[in-house]
PDB file of C-alpha atoms in Angstrom:
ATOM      1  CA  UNK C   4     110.018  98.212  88.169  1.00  0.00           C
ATOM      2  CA  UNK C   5     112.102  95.148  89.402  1.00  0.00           C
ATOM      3  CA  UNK C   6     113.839  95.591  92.569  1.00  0.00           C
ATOM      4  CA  UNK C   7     117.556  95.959  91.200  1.00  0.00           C
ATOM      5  CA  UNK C   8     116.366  98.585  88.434  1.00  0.00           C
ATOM      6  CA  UNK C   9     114.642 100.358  91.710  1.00  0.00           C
ATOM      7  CA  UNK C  10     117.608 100.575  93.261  1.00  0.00           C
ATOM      8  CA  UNK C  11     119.646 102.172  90.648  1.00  0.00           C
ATOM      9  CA  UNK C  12     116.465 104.946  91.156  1.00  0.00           C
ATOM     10  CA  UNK C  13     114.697 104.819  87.794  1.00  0.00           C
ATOM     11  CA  UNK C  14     111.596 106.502  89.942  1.00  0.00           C
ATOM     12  CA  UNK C  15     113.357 106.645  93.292  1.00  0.00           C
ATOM     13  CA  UNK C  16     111.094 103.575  94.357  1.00  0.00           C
ATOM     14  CA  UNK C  17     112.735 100.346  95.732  1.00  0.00           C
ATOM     15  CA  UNK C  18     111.756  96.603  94.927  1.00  0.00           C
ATOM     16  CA  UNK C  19     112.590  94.564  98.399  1.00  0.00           C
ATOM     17  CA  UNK C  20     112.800  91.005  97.824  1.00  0.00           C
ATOM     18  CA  UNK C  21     114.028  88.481 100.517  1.00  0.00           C
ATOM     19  CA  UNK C  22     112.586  84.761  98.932  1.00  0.00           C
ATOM     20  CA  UNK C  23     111.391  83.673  95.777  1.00  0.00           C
ATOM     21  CA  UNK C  24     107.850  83.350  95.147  1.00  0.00           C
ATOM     22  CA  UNK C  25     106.295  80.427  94.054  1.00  0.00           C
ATOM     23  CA  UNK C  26     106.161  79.964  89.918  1.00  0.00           C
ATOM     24  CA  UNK C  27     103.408  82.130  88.173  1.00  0.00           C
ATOM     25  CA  UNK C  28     100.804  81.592  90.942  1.00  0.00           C
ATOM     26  CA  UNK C  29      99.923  84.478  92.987  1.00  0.00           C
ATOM     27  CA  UNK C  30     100.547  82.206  96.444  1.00  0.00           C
ATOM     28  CA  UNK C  31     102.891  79.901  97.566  1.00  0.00           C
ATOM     29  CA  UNK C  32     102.162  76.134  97.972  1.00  0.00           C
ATOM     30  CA  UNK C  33     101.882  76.902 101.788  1.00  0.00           C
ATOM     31  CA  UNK C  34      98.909  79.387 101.274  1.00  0.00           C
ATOM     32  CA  UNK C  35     101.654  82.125 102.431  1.00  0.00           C
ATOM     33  CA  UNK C  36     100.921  85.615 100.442  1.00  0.00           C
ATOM     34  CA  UNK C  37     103.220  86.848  97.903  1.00  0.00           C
ATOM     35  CA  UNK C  38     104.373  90.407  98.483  1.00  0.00           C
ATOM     36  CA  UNK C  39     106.410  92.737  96.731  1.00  0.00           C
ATOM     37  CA  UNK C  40     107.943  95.440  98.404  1.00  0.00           C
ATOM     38  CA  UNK C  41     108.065  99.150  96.641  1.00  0.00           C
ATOM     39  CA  UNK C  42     110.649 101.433  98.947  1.00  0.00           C
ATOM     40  CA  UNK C  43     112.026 104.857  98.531  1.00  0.00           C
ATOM     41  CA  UNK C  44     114.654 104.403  99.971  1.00  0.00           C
ATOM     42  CA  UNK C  45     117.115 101.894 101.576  1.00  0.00           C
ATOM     43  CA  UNK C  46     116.598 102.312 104.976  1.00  0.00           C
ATOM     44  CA  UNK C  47     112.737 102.392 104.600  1.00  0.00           C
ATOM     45  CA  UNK C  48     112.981  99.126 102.810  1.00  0.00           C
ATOM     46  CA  UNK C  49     114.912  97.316 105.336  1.00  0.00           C
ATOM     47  CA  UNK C  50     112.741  98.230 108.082  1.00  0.00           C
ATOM     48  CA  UNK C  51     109.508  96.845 106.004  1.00  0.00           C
ATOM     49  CA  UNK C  52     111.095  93.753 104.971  1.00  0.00           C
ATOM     50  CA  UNK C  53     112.702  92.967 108.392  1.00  0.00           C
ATOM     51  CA  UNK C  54     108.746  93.397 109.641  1.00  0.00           C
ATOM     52  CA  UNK C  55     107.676  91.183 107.194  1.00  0.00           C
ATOM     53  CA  UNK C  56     110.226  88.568 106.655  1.00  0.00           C
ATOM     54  CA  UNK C  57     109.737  87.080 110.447  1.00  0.00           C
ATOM     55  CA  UNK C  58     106.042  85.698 110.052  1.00  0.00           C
ATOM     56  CA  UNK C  59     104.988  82.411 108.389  1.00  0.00           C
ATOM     57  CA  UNK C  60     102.162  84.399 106.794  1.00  0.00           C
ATOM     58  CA  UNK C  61     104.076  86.306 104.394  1.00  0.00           C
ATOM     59  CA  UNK C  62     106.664  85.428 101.448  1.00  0.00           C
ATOM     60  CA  UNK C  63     108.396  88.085  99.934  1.00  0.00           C
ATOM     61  CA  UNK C  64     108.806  87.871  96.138  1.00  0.00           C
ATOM     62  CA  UNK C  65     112.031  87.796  94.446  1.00  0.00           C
ATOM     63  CA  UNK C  66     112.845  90.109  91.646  1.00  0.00           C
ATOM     64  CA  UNK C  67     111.706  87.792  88.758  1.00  0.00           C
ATOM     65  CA  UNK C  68     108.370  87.433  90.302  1.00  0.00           C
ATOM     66  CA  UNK C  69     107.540  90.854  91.763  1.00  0.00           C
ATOM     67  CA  UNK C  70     104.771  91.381  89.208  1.00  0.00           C
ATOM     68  CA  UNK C  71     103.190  88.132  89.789  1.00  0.00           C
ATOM     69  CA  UNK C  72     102.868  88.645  93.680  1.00  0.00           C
ATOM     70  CA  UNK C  73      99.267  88.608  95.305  1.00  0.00           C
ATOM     71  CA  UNK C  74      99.960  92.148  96.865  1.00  0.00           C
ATOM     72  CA  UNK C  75     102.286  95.159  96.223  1.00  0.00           C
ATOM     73  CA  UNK C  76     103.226  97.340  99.044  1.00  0.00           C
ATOM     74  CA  UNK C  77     104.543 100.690  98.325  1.00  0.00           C
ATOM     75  CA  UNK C  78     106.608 102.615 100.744  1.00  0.00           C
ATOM     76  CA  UNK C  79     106.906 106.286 100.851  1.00  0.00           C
ATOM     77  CA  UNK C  80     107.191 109.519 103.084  1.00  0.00           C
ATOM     78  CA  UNK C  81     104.668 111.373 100.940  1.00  0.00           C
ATOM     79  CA  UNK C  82     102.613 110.978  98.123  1.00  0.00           C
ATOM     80  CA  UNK C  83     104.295 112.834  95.236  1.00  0.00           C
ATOM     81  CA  UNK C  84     105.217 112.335  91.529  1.00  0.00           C
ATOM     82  CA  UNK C  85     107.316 109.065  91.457  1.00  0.00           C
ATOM     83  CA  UNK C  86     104.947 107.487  94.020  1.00  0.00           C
ATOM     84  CA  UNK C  87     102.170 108.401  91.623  1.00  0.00           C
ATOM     85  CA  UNK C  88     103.971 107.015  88.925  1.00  0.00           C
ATOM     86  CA  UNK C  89     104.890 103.472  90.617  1.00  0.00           C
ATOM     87  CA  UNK C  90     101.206 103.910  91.981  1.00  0.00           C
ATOM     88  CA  UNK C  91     100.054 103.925  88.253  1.00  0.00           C
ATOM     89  CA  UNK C  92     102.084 101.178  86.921  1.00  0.00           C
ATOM     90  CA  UNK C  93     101.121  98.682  89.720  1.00  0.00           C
ATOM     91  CA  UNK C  94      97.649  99.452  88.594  1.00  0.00           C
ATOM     92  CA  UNK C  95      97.771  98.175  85.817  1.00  0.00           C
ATOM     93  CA  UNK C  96      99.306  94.912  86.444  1.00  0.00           C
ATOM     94  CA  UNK C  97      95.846  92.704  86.954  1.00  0.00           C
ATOM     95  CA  UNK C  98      97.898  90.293  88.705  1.00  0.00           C
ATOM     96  CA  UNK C  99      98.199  92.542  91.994  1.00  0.00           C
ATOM     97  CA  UNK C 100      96.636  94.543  94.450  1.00  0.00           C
ATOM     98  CA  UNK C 101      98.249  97.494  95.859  1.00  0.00           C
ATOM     99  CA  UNK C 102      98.635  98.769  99.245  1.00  0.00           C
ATOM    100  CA  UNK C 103     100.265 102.180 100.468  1.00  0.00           C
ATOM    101  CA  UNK C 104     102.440 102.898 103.936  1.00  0.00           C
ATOM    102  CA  UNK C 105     102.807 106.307 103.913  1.00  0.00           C
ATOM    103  CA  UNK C 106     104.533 108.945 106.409  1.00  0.00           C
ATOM    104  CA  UNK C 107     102.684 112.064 105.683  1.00  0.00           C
ATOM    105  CA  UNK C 108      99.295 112.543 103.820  1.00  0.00           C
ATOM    106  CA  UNK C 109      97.527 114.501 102.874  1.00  0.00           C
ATOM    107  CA  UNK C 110      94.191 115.324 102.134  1.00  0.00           C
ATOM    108  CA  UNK C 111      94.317 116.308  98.708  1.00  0.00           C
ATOM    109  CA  UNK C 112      96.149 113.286  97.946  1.00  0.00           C
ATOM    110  CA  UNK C 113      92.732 110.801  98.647  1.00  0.00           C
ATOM    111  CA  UNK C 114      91.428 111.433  95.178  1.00  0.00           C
ATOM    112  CA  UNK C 115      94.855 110.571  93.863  1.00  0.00           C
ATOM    113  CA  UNK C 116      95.145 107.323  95.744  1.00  0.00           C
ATOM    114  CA  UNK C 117      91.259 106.253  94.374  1.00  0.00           C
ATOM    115  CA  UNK C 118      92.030 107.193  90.748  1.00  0.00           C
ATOM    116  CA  UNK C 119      95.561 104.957  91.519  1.00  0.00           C
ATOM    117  CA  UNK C 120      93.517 101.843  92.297  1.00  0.00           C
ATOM    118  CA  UNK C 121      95.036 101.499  96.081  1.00  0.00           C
ATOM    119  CA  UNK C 122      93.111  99.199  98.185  1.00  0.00           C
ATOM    120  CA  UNK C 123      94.503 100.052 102.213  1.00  0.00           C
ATOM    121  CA  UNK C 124      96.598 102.838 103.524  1.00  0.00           C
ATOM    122  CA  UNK C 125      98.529 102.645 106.939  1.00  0.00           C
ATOM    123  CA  UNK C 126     100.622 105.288 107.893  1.00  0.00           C
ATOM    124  CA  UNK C 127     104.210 104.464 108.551  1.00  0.00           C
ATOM    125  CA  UNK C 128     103.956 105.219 112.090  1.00  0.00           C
ATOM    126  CA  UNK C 129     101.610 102.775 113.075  1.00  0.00           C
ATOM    127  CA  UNK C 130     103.039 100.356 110.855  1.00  0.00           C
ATOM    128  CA  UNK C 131     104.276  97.374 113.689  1.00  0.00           C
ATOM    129  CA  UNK C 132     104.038  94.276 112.182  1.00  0.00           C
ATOM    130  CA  UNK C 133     100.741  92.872 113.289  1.00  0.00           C
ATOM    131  CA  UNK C 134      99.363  95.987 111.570  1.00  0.00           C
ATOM    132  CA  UNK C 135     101.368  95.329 108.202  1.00  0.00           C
ATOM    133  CA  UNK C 136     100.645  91.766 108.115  1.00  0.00           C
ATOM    134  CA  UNK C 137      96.671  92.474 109.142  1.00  0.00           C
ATOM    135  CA  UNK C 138      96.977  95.059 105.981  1.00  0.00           C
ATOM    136  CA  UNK C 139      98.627  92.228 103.540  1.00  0.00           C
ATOM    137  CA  UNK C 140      95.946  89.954 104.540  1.00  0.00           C
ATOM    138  CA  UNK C 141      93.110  92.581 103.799  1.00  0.00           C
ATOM    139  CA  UNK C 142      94.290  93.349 100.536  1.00  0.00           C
ATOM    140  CA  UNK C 143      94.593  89.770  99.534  1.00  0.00           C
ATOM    141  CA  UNK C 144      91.222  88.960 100.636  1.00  0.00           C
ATOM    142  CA  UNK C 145      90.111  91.952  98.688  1.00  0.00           C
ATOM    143  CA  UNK C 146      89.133  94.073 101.405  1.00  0.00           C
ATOM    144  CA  UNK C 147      90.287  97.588 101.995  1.00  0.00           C
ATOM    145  CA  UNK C 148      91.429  99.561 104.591  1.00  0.00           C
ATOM    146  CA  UNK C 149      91.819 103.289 105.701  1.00  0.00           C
ATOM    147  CA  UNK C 150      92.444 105.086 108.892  1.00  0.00           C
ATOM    148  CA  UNK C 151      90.050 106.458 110.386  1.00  0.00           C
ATOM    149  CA  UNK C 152      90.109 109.888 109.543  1.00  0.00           C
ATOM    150  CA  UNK C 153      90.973 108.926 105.863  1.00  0.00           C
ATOM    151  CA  UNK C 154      87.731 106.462 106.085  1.00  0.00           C
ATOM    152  CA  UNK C 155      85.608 109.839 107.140  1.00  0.00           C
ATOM    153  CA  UNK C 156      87.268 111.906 103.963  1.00  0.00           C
ATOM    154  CA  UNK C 157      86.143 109.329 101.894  1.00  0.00           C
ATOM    155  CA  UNK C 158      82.392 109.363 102.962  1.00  0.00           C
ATOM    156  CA  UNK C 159      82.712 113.009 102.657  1.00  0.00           C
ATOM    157  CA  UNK C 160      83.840 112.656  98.939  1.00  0.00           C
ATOM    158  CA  UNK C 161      81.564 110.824  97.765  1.00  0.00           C
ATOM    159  CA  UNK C 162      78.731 112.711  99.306  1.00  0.00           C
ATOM    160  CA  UNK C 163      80.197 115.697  97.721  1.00  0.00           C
ATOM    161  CA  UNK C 164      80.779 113.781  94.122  1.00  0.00           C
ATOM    162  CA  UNK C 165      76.863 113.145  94.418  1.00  0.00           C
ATOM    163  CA  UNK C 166      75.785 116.741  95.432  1.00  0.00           C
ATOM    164  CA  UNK C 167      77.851 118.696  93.252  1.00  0.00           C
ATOM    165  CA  UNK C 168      77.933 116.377  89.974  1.00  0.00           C
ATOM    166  CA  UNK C 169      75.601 113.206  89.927  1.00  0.00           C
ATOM    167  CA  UNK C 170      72.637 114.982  91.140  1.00  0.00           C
ATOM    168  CA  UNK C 171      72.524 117.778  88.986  1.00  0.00           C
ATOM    169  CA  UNK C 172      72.787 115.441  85.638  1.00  0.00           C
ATOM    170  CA  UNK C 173      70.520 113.130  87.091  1.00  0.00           C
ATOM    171  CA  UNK C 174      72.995 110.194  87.712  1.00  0.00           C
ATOM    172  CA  UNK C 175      74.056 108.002  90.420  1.00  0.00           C
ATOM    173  CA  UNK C 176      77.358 105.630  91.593  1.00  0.00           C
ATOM    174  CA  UNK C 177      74.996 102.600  90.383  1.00  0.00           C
ATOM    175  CA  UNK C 178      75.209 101.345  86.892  1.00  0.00           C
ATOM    176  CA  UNK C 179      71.229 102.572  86.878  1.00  0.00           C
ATOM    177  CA  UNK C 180      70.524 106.809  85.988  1.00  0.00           C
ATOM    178  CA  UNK C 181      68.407 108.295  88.870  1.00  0.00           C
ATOM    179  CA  UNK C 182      65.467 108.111  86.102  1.00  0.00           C
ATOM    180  CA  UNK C 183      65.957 104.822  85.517  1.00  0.00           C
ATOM    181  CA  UNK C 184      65.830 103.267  88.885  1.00  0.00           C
ATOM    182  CA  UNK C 185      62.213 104.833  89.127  1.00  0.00           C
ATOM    183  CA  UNK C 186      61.097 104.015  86.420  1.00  0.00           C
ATOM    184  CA  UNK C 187      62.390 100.381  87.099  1.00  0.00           C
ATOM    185  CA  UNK C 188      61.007 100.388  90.703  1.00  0.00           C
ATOM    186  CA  UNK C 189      57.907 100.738  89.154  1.00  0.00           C
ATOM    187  CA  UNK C 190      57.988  97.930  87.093  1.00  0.00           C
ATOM    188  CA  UNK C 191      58.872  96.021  89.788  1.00  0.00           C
ATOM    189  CA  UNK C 192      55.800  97.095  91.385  1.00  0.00           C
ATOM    190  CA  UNK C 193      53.539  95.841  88.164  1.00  0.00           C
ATOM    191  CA  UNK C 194      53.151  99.285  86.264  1.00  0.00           C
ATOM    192  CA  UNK C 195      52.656  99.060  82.833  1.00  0.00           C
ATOM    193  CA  UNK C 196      54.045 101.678  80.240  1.00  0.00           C
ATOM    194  CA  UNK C 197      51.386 103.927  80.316  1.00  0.00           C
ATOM    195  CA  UNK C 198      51.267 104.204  84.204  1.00  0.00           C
ATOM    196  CA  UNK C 199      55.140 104.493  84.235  1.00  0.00           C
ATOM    197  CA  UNK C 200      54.240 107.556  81.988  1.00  0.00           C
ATOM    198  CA  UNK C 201      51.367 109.620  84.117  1.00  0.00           C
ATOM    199  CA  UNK C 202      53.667 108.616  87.399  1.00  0.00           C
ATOM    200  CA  UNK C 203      56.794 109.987  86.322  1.00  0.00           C
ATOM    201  CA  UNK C 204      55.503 113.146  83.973  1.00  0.00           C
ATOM    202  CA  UNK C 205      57.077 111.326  80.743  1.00  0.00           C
ATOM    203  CA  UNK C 206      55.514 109.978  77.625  1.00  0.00           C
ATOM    204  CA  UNK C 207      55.060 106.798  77.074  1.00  0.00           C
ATOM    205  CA  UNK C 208      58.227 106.747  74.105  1.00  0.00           C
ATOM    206  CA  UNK C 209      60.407 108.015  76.775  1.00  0.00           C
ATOM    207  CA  UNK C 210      59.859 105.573  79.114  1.00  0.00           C
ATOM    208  CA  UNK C 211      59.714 103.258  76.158  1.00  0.00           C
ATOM    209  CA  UNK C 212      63.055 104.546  75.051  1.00  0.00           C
ATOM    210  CA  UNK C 213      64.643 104.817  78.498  1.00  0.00           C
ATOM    211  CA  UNK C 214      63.682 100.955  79.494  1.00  0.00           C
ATOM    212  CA  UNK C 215      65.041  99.617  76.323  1.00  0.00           C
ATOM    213  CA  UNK C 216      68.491 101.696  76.105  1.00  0.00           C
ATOM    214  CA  UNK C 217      69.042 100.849  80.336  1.00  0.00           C
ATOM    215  CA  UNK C 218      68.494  96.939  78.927  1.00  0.00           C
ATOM    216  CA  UNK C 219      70.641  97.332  75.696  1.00  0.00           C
ATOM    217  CA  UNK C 220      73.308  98.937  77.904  1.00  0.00           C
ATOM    218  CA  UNK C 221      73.280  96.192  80.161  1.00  0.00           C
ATOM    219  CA  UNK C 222      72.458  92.962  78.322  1.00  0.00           C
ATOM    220  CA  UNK C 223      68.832  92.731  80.012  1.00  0.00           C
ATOM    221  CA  UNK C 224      67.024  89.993  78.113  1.00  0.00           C
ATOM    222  CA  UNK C 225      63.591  91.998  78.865  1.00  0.00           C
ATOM    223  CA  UNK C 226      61.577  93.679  81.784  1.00  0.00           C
ATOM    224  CA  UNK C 227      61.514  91.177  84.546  1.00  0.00           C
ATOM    225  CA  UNK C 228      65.088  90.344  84.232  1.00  0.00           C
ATOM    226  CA  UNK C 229      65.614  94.348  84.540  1.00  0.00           C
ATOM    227  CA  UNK C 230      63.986  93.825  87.779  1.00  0.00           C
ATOM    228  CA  UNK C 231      66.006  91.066  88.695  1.00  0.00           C
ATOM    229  CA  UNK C 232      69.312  92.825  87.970  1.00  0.00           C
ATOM    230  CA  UNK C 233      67.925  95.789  90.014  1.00  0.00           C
ATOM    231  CA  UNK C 234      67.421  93.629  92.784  1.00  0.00           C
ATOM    232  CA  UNK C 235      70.198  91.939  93.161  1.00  0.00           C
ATOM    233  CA  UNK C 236      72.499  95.010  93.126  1.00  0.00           C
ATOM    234  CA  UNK C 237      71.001  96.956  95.266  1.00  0.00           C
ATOM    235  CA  UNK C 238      69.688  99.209  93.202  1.00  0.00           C
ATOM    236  CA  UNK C 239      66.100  99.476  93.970  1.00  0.00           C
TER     237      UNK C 239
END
């Protein structure tokens, strides 16, 4: 969406652009951060852009160049269809990150916002500058932030994603099954095949099989580089 087809309300989101951005690259020759500004509305627009447009930090991109800028910041009173929709299409421009401001939200709409790809959330009314230009710089440095509250949903989610629907299959957030991090940990620890086996109540062709499907599935030139992989993620 560029910011003059945004005003004319093809999704009732607004483009703001104030200066052009700086050819294809994501920031200016000054090390300033390309933003794009996604609006509702008029009146939210000017308010974000008249925030942003007074520090050095920050150049806002021009039309042309609003896909190309190093963060998008969408600005709505809720989270609902056309923010969704914006949300969506901003995901899946790889040269962007996307950040929300948002007047009310709620707590269904966390789930929504993860499955959108956003990176921060502020909400509108603590948006003062410092706290929209500390935001910007987060996203570009790909960090995220949450409030609070939203922070503790999160945890809360995912706890729930693991009780409810990774435990019971067996599976985990990592890129490693809960069976094959053990059986992995124990290679680690110098088991062979046949002590994987009596350790973990499996044959020995299971853990066979299990081993070599985890390194097909993950380009794992053998056993010890398995470990090493498991290592360095984390995962054991």
């Amino acid at each position: 969406m560029t910011n003059r087809a945004a005003e004319h309300g093809q999704n009732g989101s607004t483009a703001a652009s104030e200066h052009p951005a700086a050819g294809s690259v994501k920031k200016t020759p000054g090390g300033r951060i390309s933003v794009a500004v996604y609006a509702e509305d008029l009146i939210l627009q000017t308010g974000i852009v008249h925030q942003l447009r007074l520090r050095p930090e920050i150049e806002l991109a021009a039309e042309s160049e609003a896909d190309r800028a190093q963060v998008s910041l969408v600005v709505v009173d809720m989270v609902n269809e056309p923010a969704v929709q914006l949300l969506h299409r901003l995901q899946r421009n790889t040269s962007t990150r996307t950040g929300l401001v948002v007047g009310f939200f709620e707590s269904g709409a966390l789930q929504t916002l993860i499955e959108c790809g956003v990176a921060a959330v502020l909400r509108r009314g603590e948006a003062d500058q410092d706290r929209l230009v500390h935001l910007v710089q987060a996203i570009a440095n790909g960090e995220g932030v949450l409030p609070g509250d939203l922070l503790g949903k999160l945890l809360d989610h995912v706890s729930s994603l693991h009780r409810t629907v990774l435990d019971p299959r067996g599976l985990s957030l990592s890129t490693l099954t809960a069976r094959e991090a053990e059986m992995i940990k124990l290679v680690s620890e110098g088991f062979g095949t046949a002590e994987i086996a009596q350790k973990t109540s499996y044959s020995e062709r299971t853990v066979k099989n299990v081993l070599h499907e985890m390194a097909t599935r993950l380009e794992l030139r053998n056993r010890a580089h398995a470990v090493g992989y498991a290592m360095r993620h984390g995962l054991i």
